[in-house]
């Protein structure tokens, strides 16, 4: 915008000089009128912009979610509540990824804004997952020549849009001892997931060759005249905690790798029939959400990327197993380290995984690098 304003100013000066030369060599009334008009033109339009700066409103529209590396369309609408239309409007937009702390700015040009509404489309793109906040930071009105700038009041133009950039999950092979994760003495069982608790029935189905004879419901099978099998249930009590220290200080690439690793292993655990609690630390708050259904999983990943605080309701205080995600260069947070009764597995991202010093706390530790995390976590024993 600065370069265009300079060009406009040079053009305005050039026309004024040209008209002055015409007046000097030819005493023309037409040239005098043109000179007066050309001098007053930006002044009048600037006065108009001073009035219109309180009449402009902005609104941002975009999809609730998008993918990494995709061009996402953003619709920016300006509404003019004045009785005249301003020309040469520049809108500055800031795009911030709250997960990776990346922040960029771009300008959207409106040639004219009618009394109703005028919309312009621009595109945003990020190579890292996270939560994007798109904010209108400035609306600048230029005079009709194009070099006198008037800023609108920020309180009047404030507009914001948000979208979740979903991670590109992969499919790690997760090996987890179920004995450390489910409470066999639970009094409630999940109605959504089958498990391996033979004392409670999750669902009934027809017998398939290879099914264990212990699963056959003999009483019901004799009534129907065909073999019926009972699917074992999953205990509802979750003694497995997956926790991500979202406060850790990593680069944009490392934060992206951690988010994808957490989401991928969470998905793999769910597909393996595990019900668990997912927690994350954001600023000074800690949030916990139960994951028992596919909807719970998708919601937990979205909340994790947003970094929103979730009020604690009926959160367990004890866990038999904790899977902790963080940076290798940072200490284990107190809320995890203090749970001495839990078996802790640390899945840590590192700048240089070959030279990481493993702490002598007895925890199982898995180290991966942000550039090779898919290969490093292709098969993990948690």
mmCIF file of C-alpha atoms in Angstrom:
data_model
loop_
_atom_site.group_PDB
_atom_site.id
_atom_site.type_symbol
_atom_site.label_atom_id
_atom_site.label_comp_id
_atom_site.label_asym_id
_atom_site.label_seq_id
_atom_site.Cartn_x
_atom_site.Cartn_y
_atom_site.Cartn_z
ATOM 1 C CA UNK A 1 0.000 0.000 0.000
ATOM 2 C CA UNK A 2 2.847 2.417 0.800
ATOM 3 C CA UNK A 3 4.262 2.107 -2.713
ATOM 4 C CA UNK A 4 0.873 2.847 -4.283
ATOM 5 C CA UNK A 5 0.400 5.896 -2.038
ATOM 6 C CA UNK A 6 3.801 7.234 -3.117
ATOM 7 C CA UNK A 7 2.882 6.752 -6.771
ATOM 8 C CA UNK A 8 -0.433 8.548 -6.219
ATOM 9 C CA UNK A 9 1.326 11.452 -4.513
ATOM 10 C CA UNK A 10 3.870 11.769 -7.331
ATOM 11 C CA UNK A 11 1.059 11.774 -9.902
ATOM 12 C CA UNK A 12 -0.828 14.461 -7.954
ATOM 13 C CA UNK A 13 2.281 16.683 -7.753
ATOM 14 C CA UNK A 14 3.030 16.151 -11.429
ATOM 15 C CA UNK A 15 -0.477 17.264 -12.480
ATOM 16 C CA UNK A 16 -0.248 20.333 -10.219
ATOM 17 C CA UNK A 17 3.111 21.332 -11.714
ATOM 18 C CA UNK A 18 1.754 20.796 -15.216
ATOM 19 C CA UNK A 19 -1.270 23.016 -14.517
ATOM 20 C CA UNK A 20 0.966 25.716 -12.978
ATOM 21 C CA UNK A 21 3.121 25.754 -16.132
ATOM 22 C CA UNK A 22 0.009 26.131 -18.263
ATOM 23 C CA UNK A 23 -1.099 29.091 -16.122
ATOM 24 C CA UNK A 24 2.365 30.674 -16.304
ATOM 25 C CA UNK A 25 2.628 30.569 -20.100
ATOM 26 C CA UNK A 26 -1.076 30.904 -20.893
ATOM 27 C CA UNK A 27 -3.338 32.775 -18.538
ATOM 28 C CA UNK A 28 -6.150 30.226 -18.938
ATOM 29 C CA UNK A 29 -9.230 30.259 -16.702
ATOM 30 C CA UNK A 30 -9.808 26.590 -17.486
ATOM 31 C CA UNK A 31 -6.340 25.691 -16.192
ATOM 32 C CA UNK A 32 -6.936 27.771 -13.053
ATOM 33 C CA UNK A 33 -10.236 25.996 -12.352
ATOM 34 C CA UNK A 34 -8.586 22.626 -12.972
ATOM 35 C CA UNK A 35 -5.731 23.518 -10.603
ATOM 36 C CA UNK A 36 -8.112 24.598 -7.826
ATOM 37 C CA UNK A 37 -10.189 21.470 -8.323
ATOM 38 C CA UNK A 38 -7.136 19.202 -8.349
ATOM 39 C CA UNK A 39 -5.820 20.748 -5.122
ATOM 40 C CA UNK A 40 -9.187 20.598 -3.354
ATOM 41 C CA UNK A 41 -10.042 17.112 -4.620
ATOM 42 C CA UNK A 42 -8.040 15.157 -2.009
ATOM 43 C CA UNK A 43 -9.032 17.579 0.746
ATOM 44 C CA UNK A 44 -12.756 17.118 0.132
ATOM 45 C CA UNK A 45 -12.468 13.335 -0.112
ATOM 46 C CA UNK A 46 -10.383 13.231 3.092
ATOM 47 C CA UNK A 47 -13.087 15.182 4.930
ATOM 48 C CA UNK A 48 -15.608 12.662 3.602
ATOM 49 C CA UNK A 49 -13.464 9.765 4.870
ATOM 50 C CA UNK A 50 -13.312 11.362 8.331
ATOM 51 C CA UNK A 51 -17.088 11.070 8.396
ATOM 52 C CA UNK A 52 -17.202 7.575 6.895
ATOM 53 C CA UNK A 53 -14.586 6.057 9.230
ATOM 54 C CA UNK A 54 -17.310 5.500 11.828
ATOM 55 C CA UNK A 55 -19.692 3.957 9.298
ATOM 56 C CA UNK A 56 -17.701 0.929 8.133
ATOM 57 C CA UNK A 57 -18.297 -2.535 9.596
ATOM 58 C CA UNK A 58 -16.411 -5.755 8.842
ATOM 59 C CA UNK A 59 -17.441 -9.395 8.970
ATOM 60 C CA UNK A 60 -15.420 -12.584 8.339
ATOM 61 C CA UNK A 61 -16.818 -15.939 7.182
ATOM 62 C CA UNK A 62 -14.959 -19.224 6.673
ATOM 63 C CA UNK A 63 -15.329 -22.965 7.282
ATOM 64 C CA UNK A 64 -15.001 -24.351 10.805
ATOM 65 C CA UNK A 65 -12.178 -26.679 9.788
ATOM 66 C CA UNK A 66 -9.634 -27.131 7.019
ATOM 67 C CA UNK A 67 -6.642 -29.301 6.180
ATOM 68 C CA UNK A 68 -2.905 -28.734 6.215
ATOM 69 C CA UNK A 69 -1.499 -27.268 3.012
ATOM 70 C CA UNK A 70 -4.945 -26.461 1.631
ATOM 71 C CA UNK A 71 -6.042 -23.088 0.291
ATOM 72 C CA UNK A 72 -8.913 -22.048 2.541
ATOM 73 C CA UNK A 73 -11.363 -19.464 1.224
ATOM 74 C CA UNK A 74 -12.160 -16.542 3.519
ATOM 75 C CA UNK A 75 -15.012 -14.168 2.765
ATOM 76 C CA UNK A 76 -14.485 -10.634 4.082
ATOM 77 C CA UNK A 77 -17.542 -8.381 3.938
ATOM 78 C CA UNK A 78 -17.556 -4.609 4.507
ATOM 79 C CA UNK A 79 -20.814 -2.801 5.194
ATOM 80 C CA UNK A 80 -21.064 0.950 4.640
ATOM 81 C CA UNK A 81 -23.656 2.659 6.830
ATOM 82 C CA UNK A 82 -22.939 6.093 5.353
ATOM 83 C CA UNK A 83 -24.732 7.879 2.530
ATOM 84 C CA UNK A 84 -21.671 8.114 0.251
ATOM 85 C CA UNK A 85 -19.296 5.421 -0.953
ATOM 86 C CA UNK A 86 -15.585 5.596 -0.083
ATOM 87 C CA UNK A 87 -12.929 4.674 -2.625
ATOM 88 C CA UNK A 88 -9.590 2.879 -2.207
ATOM 89 C CA UNK A 89 -10.155 0.853 0.963
ATOM 90 C CA UNK A 90 -7.359 -1.340 2.343
ATOM 91 C CA UNK A 91 -8.098 -3.952 4.993
ATOM 92 C CA UNK A 92 -5.231 -5.456 6.998
ATOM 93 C CA UNK A 93 -5.874 -9.001 8.190
ATOM 94 C CA UNK A 94 -3.777 -10.936 10.700
ATOM 95 C CA UNK A 95 -3.685 -14.746 10.615
ATOM 96 C CA UNK A 96 -2.361 -16.375 13.811
ATOM 97 C CA UNK A 97 -1.864 -20.070 14.549
ATOM 98 C CA UNK A 98 -2.346 -20.306 18.316
ATOM 99 C CA UNK A 99 -0.642 -23.721 18.456
ATOM 100 C CA UNK A 100 2.573 -22.948 16.579
ATOM 101 C CA UNK A 101 2.590 -19.184 17.360
ATOM 102 C CA UNK A 102 3.010 -18.369 13.654
ATOM 103 C CA UNK A 103 1.576 -15.008 12.638
ATOM 104 C CA UNK A 104 1.290 -13.427 9.188
ATOM 105 C CA UNK A 105 -0.448 -10.324 7.826
ATOM 106 C CA UNK A 106 -1.956 -9.613 4.447
ATOM 107 C CA UNK A 107 -3.935 -6.846 2.782
ATOM 108 C CA UNK A 108 -7.290 -7.055 1.045
ATOM 109 C CA UNK A 109 -8.159 -4.251 -1.378
ATOM 110 C CA UNK A 110 -11.719 -2.965 -1.832
ATOM 111 C CA UNK A 111 -12.018 -0.636 -4.847
ATOM 112 C CA UNK A 112 -15.381 0.691 -3.588
ATOM 113 C CA UNK A 113 -17.852 -0.151 -0.819
ATOM 114 C CA UNK A 114 -21.514 0.379 -1.619
ATOM 115 C CA UNK A 115 -24.100 1.443 0.939
ATOM 116 C CA UNK A 116 -25.246 -2.133 1.397
ATOM 117 C CA UNK A 117 -22.387 -4.635 1.573
ATOM 118 C CA UNK A 118 -19.354 -5.463 -0.513
ATOM 119 C CA UNK A 119 -17.487 -8.768 -0.222
ATOM 120 C CA UNK A 120 -13.999 -9.794 -1.284
ATOM 121 C CA UNK A 121 -12.543 -13.314 -1.238
ATOM 122 C CA UNK A 122 -8.997 -14.035 -0.127
ATOM 123 C CA UNK A 123 -7.199 -17.270 0.694
ATOM 124 C CA UNK A 124 -5.147 -18.474 3.637
ATOM 125 C CA UNK A 125 -2.876 -21.498 3.823
ATOM 126 C CA UNK A 126 -0.761 -23.136 6.526
ATOM 127 C CA UNK A 127 1.572 -26.120 6.469
ATOM 128 C CA UNK A 128 1.029 -26.838 10.169
ATOM 129 C CA UNK A 129 -2.046 -28.035 12.033
ATOM 130 C CA UNK A 130 -3.495 -25.935 14.829
ATOM 131 C CA UNK A 131 -6.107 -23.269 15.409
ATOM 132 C CA UNK A 132 -6.172 -20.215 13.139
ATOM 133 C CA UNK A 133 -7.557 -16.882 14.298
ATOM 134 C CA UNK A 134 -8.191 -14.423 11.454
ATOM 135 C CA UNK A 135 -8.554 -10.865 12.718
ATOM 136 C CA UNK A 136 -9.216 -7.570 10.975
ATOM 137 C CA UNK A 137 -6.601 -5.282 12.508
ATOM 138 C CA UNK A 138 -7.035 -2.159 10.345
ATOM 139 C CA UNK A 139 -9.365 -0.633 7.809
ATOM 140 C CA UNK A 140 -7.748 2.278 5.985
ATOM 141 C CA UNK A 141 -9.706 4.728 3.833
ATOM 142 C CA UNK A 142 -7.726 6.593 1.153
ATOM 143 C CA UNK A 143 -8.807 9.797 -0.525
ATOM 144 C CA UNK A 144 -9.949 9.730 -4.127
ATOM 145 C CA UNK A 145 -6.418 10.420 -5.337
ATOM 146 C CA UNK A 146 -5.051 7.621 -3.161
ATOM 147 C CA UNK A 147 -2.430 9.008 -0.770
ATOM 148 C CA UNK A 148 -4.136 10.510 2.345
ATOM 149 C CA UNK A 149 -4.918 7.624 4.726
ATOM 150 C CA UNK A 150 -7.660 7.639 7.385
ATOM 151 C CA UNK A 151 -7.932 4.704 9.821
ATOM 152 C CA UNK A 152 -11.325 3.533 10.981
ATOM 153 C CA UNK A 153 -12.016 3.134 14.693
ATOM 154 C CA UNK A 154 -10.913 -0.339 15.762
ATOM 155 C CA UNK A 155 -13.825 -0.818 18.140
ATOM 156 C CA UNK A 156 -16.197 -0.390 15.237
ATOM 157 C CA UNK A 157 -14.420 -2.604 12.699
ATOM 158 C CA UNK A 158 -13.347 -5.439 15.006
ATOM 159 C CA UNK A 159 -14.035 -8.760 13.283
ATOM 160 C CA UNK A 160 -12.643 -12.232 13.810
ATOM 161 C CA UNK A 161 -12.899 -15.652 12.208
ATOM 162 C CA UNK A 162 -11.634 -19.009 13.459
ATOM 163 C CA UNK A 163 -10.896 -22.371 11.901
ATOM 164 C CA UNK A 164 -9.308 -25.630 13.046
ATOM 165 C CA UNK A 165 -6.502 -26.980 10.844
ATOM 166 C CA UNK A 166 -6.842 -30.738 11.252
ATOM 167 C CA UNK A 167 -3.738 -32.937 11.594
ATOM 168 C CA UNK A 168 -2.728 -35.483 8.952
ATOM 169 C CA UNK A 169 -2.933 -38.545 11.174
ATOM 170 C CA UNK A 170 -0.989 -41.718 10.415
ATOM 171 C CA UNK A 171 -1.549 -45.307 11.589
ATOM 172 C CA UNK A 172 1.043 -46.348 14.172
ATOM 173 C CA UNK A 173 1.152 -49.909 15.470
ATOM 174 C CA UNK A 174 0.454 -49.460 19.175
ATOM 175 C CA UNK A 175 1.194 -52.278 21.606
ATOM 176 C CA UNK A 176 -0.436 -51.689 24.977
ATOM 177 C CA UNK A 177 -0.925 -54.030 27.923
ATOM 178 C CA UNK A 178 -4.702 -53.901 28.582
ATOM 179 C CA UNK A 179 -4.190 -55.155 32.114
ATOM 180 C CA UNK A 180 -2.725 -51.791 33.111
ATOM 181 C CA UNK A 181 -5.476 -49.738 31.529
ATOM 182 C CA UNK A 182 -8.897 -51.156 32.427
ATOM 183 C CA UNK A 183 -10.476 -51.728 35.793
ATOM 184 C CA UNK A 184 -11.724 -55.322 35.906
ATOM 185 C CA UNK A 185 -13.846 -54.535 38.988
ATOM 186 C CA UNK A 186 -15.761 -51.741 37.278
ATOM 187 C CA UNK A 187 -19.484 -51.555 37.985
ATOM 188 C CA UNK A 188 -20.366 -49.885 34.669
ATOM 189 C CA UNK A 189 -19.632 -50.906 31.103
ATOM 190 C CA UNK A 190 -19.487 -48.951 27.882
ATOM 191 C CA UNK A 191 -22.584 -49.279 25.640
ATOM 192 C CA UNK A 192 -20.493 -48.153 22.627
ATOM 193 C CA UNK A 193 -17.397 -50.333 22.557
ATOM 194 C CA UNK A 194 -16.758 -54.063 22.772
ATOM 195 C CA UNK A 195 -13.887 -55.200 24.947
ATOM 196 C CA UNK A 196 -12.643 -58.317 26.701
ATOM 197 C CA UNK A 197 -14.727 -58.497 29.873
ATOM 198 C CA UNK A 198 -16.585 -61.829 29.495
ATOM 199 C CA UNK A 199 -18.804 -61.167 32.537
ATOM 200 C CA UNK A 200 -20.797 -58.478 30.724
ATOM 201 C CA UNK A 201 -22.390 -58.572 27.266
ATOM 202 C CA UNK A 202 -21.794 -55.786 24.772
ATOM 203 C CA UNK A 203 -23.831 -57.267 21.885
ATOM 204 C CA UNK A 204 -25.186 -60.521 20.428
ATOM 205 C CA UNK A 205 -24.396 -61.841 16.951
ATOM 206 C CA UNK A 206 -24.375 -65.025 14.871
ATOM 207 C CA UNK A 207 -21.574 -67.506 15.391
ATOM 208 C CA UNK A 208 -18.595 -67.235 13.008
ATOM 209 C CA UNK A 209 -16.048 -70.077 12.648
ATOM 210 C CA UNK A 210 -13.108 -69.269 14.877
ATOM 211 C CA UNK A 211 -15.167 -67.767 17.720
ATOM 212 C CA UNK A 212 -14.371 -69.086 21.176
ATOM 213 C CA UNK A 213 -16.858 -71.604 22.565
ATOM 214 C CA UNK A 214 -16.855 -69.628 25.799
ATOM 215 C CA UNK A 215 -18.594 -66.774 23.961
ATOM 216 C CA UNK A 216 -21.576 -68.878 22.860
ATOM 217 C CA UNK A 217 -24.861 -67.963 24.535
ATOM 218 C CA UNK A 218 -26.111 -71.573 24.959
ATOM 219 C CA UNK A 219 -29.520 -70.752 26.396
ATOM 220 C CA UNK A 220 -30.441 -68.325 23.619
ATOM 221 C CA UNK A 221 -28.877 -70.606 20.978
ATOM 222 C CA UNK A 222 -31.112 -73.524 22.048
ATOM 223 C CA UNK A 223 -34.209 -71.315 21.769
ATOM 224 C CA UNK A 224 -33.347 -70.059 18.284
ATOM 225 C CA UNK A 225 -31.908 -73.289 16.975
ATOM 226 C CA UNK A 226 -28.677 -71.586 15.851
ATOM 227 C CA UNK A 227 -25.456 -70.565 17.561
ATOM 228 C CA UNK A 228 -25.480 -67.060 19.075
ATOM 229 C CA UNK A 229 -22.281 -65.414 20.329
ATOM 230 C CA UNK A 230 -21.914 -62.789 23.070
ATOM 231 C CA UNK A 231 -19.513 -59.898 22.451
ATOM 232 C CA UNK A 232 -17.637 -59.094 25.696
ATOM 233 C CA UNK A 233 -17.972 -55.592 27.108
ATOM 234 C CA UNK A 234 -15.504 -52.829 27.832
ATOM 235 C CA UNK A 235 -15.313 -51.554 31.432
ATOM 236 C CA UNK A 236 -16.479 -47.936 31.612
ATOM 237 C CA UNK A 237 -13.942 -46.929 34.260
ATOM 238 C CA UNK A 238 -10.924 -45.504 32.466
ATOM 239 C CA UNK A 239 -7.602 -45.926 34.222
ATOM 240 C CA UNK A 240 -5.560 -44.921 31.152
ATOM 241 C CA UNK A 241 -4.582 -41.249 30.793
ATOM 242 C CA UNK A 242 -3.154 -39.759 27.598
ATOM 243 C CA UNK A 243 -1.650 -36.365 28.440
ATOM 244 C CA UNK A 244 -0.032 -33.693 26.243
ATOM 245 C CA UNK A 245 1.953 -30.860 27.753
ATOM 246 C CA UNK A 246 0.797 -28.259 25.233
ATOM 247 C CA UNK A 247 2.736 -25.568 27.128
ATOM 248 C CA UNK A 248 6.101 -26.981 26.030
ATOM 249 C CA UNK A 249 8.321 -24.646 24.028
ATOM 250 C CA UNK A 250 8.907 -26.116 20.585
ATOM 251 C CA UNK A 251 9.304 -24.788 17.071
ATOM 252 C CA UNK A 252 6.344 -24.642 14.691
ATOM 253 C CA UNK A 253 7.505 -27.888 13.075
ATOM 254 C CA UNK A 254 7.859 -29.608 16.468
ATOM 255 C CA UNK A 255 4.457 -28.453 17.744
ATOM 256 C CA UNK A 256 2.906 -29.721 14.503
ATOM 257 C CA UNK A 257 4.682 -33.087 14.863
ATOM 258 C CA UNK A 258 3.569 -33.438 18.488
ATOM 259 C CA UNK A 259 -0.061 -32.640 17.637
ATOM 260 C CA UNK A 260 -0.113 -35.220 14.828
ATOM 261 C CA UNK A 261 1.590 -37.837 17.013
ATOM 262 C CA UNK A 262 -0.869 -37.318 19.871
ATOM 263 C CA UNK A 263 -3.897 -37.446 17.545
ATOM 264 C CA UNK A 264 -2.606 -40.543 15.710
ATOM 265 C CA UNK A 265 -1.875 -42.540 18.869
ATOM 266 C CA UNK A 266 -5.206 -41.475 20.389
ATOM 267 C CA UNK A 267 -6.961 -42.773 17.277
ATOM 268 C CA UNK A 268 -4.954 -46.016 17.320
ATOM 269 C CA UNK A 269 -5.854 -46.609 20.989
ATOM 270 C CA UNK A 270 -9.543 -46.054 20.255
ATOM 271 C CA UNK A 271 -9.434 -48.416 17.257
ATOM 272 C CA UNK A 272 -7.824 -51.032 19.530
ATOM 273 C CA UNK A 273 -10.843 -50.881 21.819
ATOM 274 C CA UNK A 274 -9.319 -48.755 24.582
ATOM 275 C CA UNK A 275 -11.420 -46.240 26.503
ATOM 276 C CA UNK A 276 -9.300 -43.569 28.172
ATOM 277 C CA UNK A 277 -9.099 -40.013 29.466
ATOM 278 C CA UNK A 278 -7.305 -37.369 27.430
ATOM 279 C CA UNK A 279 -5.753 -34.358 29.119
ATOM 280 C CA UNK A 280 -3.696 -31.376 28.060
ATOM 281 C CA UNK A 281 -2.033 -28.399 29.732
ATOM 282 C CA UNK A 282 -2.682 -24.937 28.265
ATOM 283 C CA UNK A 283 -1.306 -21.804 29.911
ATOM 284 C CA UNK A 284 -2.004 -22.336 33.612
ATOM 285 C CA UNK A 285 -5.028 -24.578 33.086
ATOM 286 C CA UNK A 286 -5.334 -28.353 32.724
ATOM 287 C CA UNK A 287 -8.256 -29.947 30.880
ATOM 288 C CA UNK A 288 -9.518 -33.542 30.855
ATOM 289 C CA UNK A 289 -12.085 -35.162 28.558
ATOM 290 C CA UNK A 290 -13.203 -38.827 28.428
ATOM 291 C CA UNK A 291 -12.777 -40.670 25.132
ATOM 292 C CA UNK A 292 -15.119 -43.612 24.673
ATOM 293 C CA UNK A 293 -16.778 -43.005 21.297
ATOM 294 C CA UNK A 294 -15.626 -41.794 17.894
ATOM 295 C CA UNK A 295 -17.456 -38.523 18.516
ATOM 296 C CA UNK A 296 -15.548 -38.126 21.802
ATOM 297 C CA UNK A 297 -12.280 -38.698 19.926
ATOM 298 C CA UNK A 298 -12.965 -36.084 17.244
ATOM 299 C CA UNK A 299 -14.142 -33.562 19.818
ATOM 300 C CA UNK A 300 -11.079 -34.160 22.013
ATOM 301 C CA UNK A 301 -8.691 -33.580 19.068
ATOM 302 C CA UNK A 302 -10.499 -30.346 18.126
ATOM 303 C CA UNK A 303 -10.418 -29.067 21.720
ATOM 304 C CA UNK A 304 -6.727 -29.992 21.962
ATOM 305 C CA UNK A 305 -5.873 -27.956 18.852
ATOM 306 C CA UNK A 306 -7.910 -24.991 20.052
ATOM 307 C CA UNK A 307 -6.297 -25.142 23.477
ATOM 308 C CA UNK A 308 -9.628 -24.373 25.108
ATOM 309 C CA UNK A 309 -10.108 -24.947 28.818
ATOM 310 C CA UNK A 310 -12.687 -27.599 29.671
ATOM 311 C CA UNK A 311 -14.232 -27.475 33.130
ATOM 312 C CA UNK A 312 -13.305 -30.521 35.178
ATOM 313 C CA UNK A 313 -16.293 -32.742 35.936
ATOM 314 C CA UNK A 314 -15.891 -36.069 37.741
ATOM 315 C CA UNK A 315 -12.204 -36.253 36.840
ATOM 316 C CA UNK A 316 -10.359 -39.280 38.199
ATOM 317 C CA UNK A 317 -7.499 -38.713 40.576
ATOM 318 C CA UNK A 318 -5.747 -42.027 40.017
ATOM 319 C CA UNK A 319 -4.613 -43.741 36.826
ATOM 320 C CA UNK A 320 -2.879 -47.062 36.394
ATOM 321 C CA UNK A 321 -1.201 -45.949 33.154
ATOM 322 C CA UNK A 322 -0.155 -42.512 31.825
ATOM 323 C CA UNK A 323 1.090 -41.863 28.280
ATOM 324 C CA UNK A 324 2.811 -38.470 28.379
ATOM 325 C CA UNK A 325 3.674 -36.343 25.329
ATOM 326 C CA UNK A 326 6.112 -33.429 25.529
ATOM 327 C CA UNK A 327 9.571 -32.129 24.649
ATOM 328 C CA UNK A 328 12.659 -34.110 25.650
ATOM 329 C CA UNK A 329 14.439 -30.930 26.749
ATOM 330 C CA UNK A 330 11.792 -30.118 29.366
ATOM 331 C CA UNK A 331 11.078 -31.674 32.729
ATOM 332 C CA UNK A 332 8.060 -33.861 33.403
ATOM 333 C CA UNK A 333 5.297 -31.598 34.777
ATOM 334 C CA UNK A 334 4.455 -31.991 38.441
ATOM 335 C CA UNK A 335 0.870 -33.106 37.847
ATOM 336 C CA UNK A 336 2.234 -36.175 35.984
ATOM 337 C CA UNK A 337 5.403 -36.808 37.979
ATOM 338 C CA UNK A 338 3.550 -36.809 41.313
ATOM 339 C CA UNK A 339 1.435 -39.841 40.291
ATOM 340 C CA UNK A 340 3.942 -42.374 41.564
ATOM 341 C CA UNK A 341 1.388 -45.186 41.527
ATOM 342 C CA UNK A 342 0.979 -44.955 37.737
ATOM 343 C CA UNK A 343 3.080 -46.625 35.058
ATOM 344 C CA UNK A 344 4.324 -43.715 32.936
ATOM 345 C CA UNK A 345 5.444 -43.886 29.305
ATOM 346 C CA UNK A 346 7.035 -40.700 27.961
ATOM 347 C CA UNK A 347 6.742 -40.014 24.221
ATOM 348 C CA UNK A 348 9.100 -37.093 23.680
ATOM 349 C CA UNK A 349 9.954 -34.899 20.713
ATOM 350 C CA UNK A 350 13.599 -33.816 20.489
ATOM 351 C CA UNK A 351 15.804 -31.553 18.365
ATOM 352 C CA UNK A 352 18.527 -34.220 18.412
ATOM 353 C CA UNK A 353 17.135 -37.586 19.425
ATOM 354 C CA UNK A 354 20.518 -39.319 19.140
ATOM 355 C CA UNK A 355 21.987 -37.322 22.039
ATOM 356 C CA UNK A 356 19.010 -37.196 24.387
ATOM 357 C CA UNK A 357 19.827 -38.110 27.961
ATOM 358 C CA UNK A 358 17.207 -40.485 29.329
ATOM 359 C CA UNK A 359 16.190 -39.586 32.875
ATOM 360 C CA UNK A 360 16.771 -42.169 35.582
ATOM 361 C CA UNK A 361 13.189 -42.134 36.874
ATOM 362 C CA UNK A 362 12.389 -45.625 35.618
ATOM 363 C CA UNK A 363 9.795 -44.468 33.093
ATOM 364 C CA UNK A 364 9.569 -46.051 29.657
ATOM 365 C CA UNK A 365 10.786 -43.373 27.215
ATOM 366 C CA UNK A 366 10.287 -43.088 23.452
ATOM 367 C CA UNK A 367 12.171 -40.372 21.558
ATOM 368 C CA UNK A 368 11.247 -39.093 18.093
ATOM 369 C CA UNK A 369 12.234 -36.221 15.817
ATOM 370 C CA UNK A 370 9.866 -33.726 14.193
ATOM 371 C CA UNK A 371 11.224 -34.547 10.727
ATOM 372 C CA UNK A 372 10.963 -38.343 11.081
ATOM 373 C CA UNK A 373 8.119 -38.776 13.581
ATOM 374 C CA UNK A 374 6.059 -41.060 11.332
ATOM 375 C CA UNK A 375 8.942 -43.519 10.994
ATOM 376 C CA UNK A 376 10.027 -43.156 14.629
ATOM 377 C CA UNK A 377 6.507 -43.882 15.926
ATOM 378 C CA UNK A 378 5.536 -46.473 13.312
ATOM 379 C CA UNK A 379 5.573 -49.170 16.023
ATOM 380 C CA UNK A 380 5.455 -48.210 19.692
ATOM 381 C CA UNK A 381 5.192 -50.245 22.875
ATOM 382 C CA UNK A 382 3.306 -48.173 25.402
#
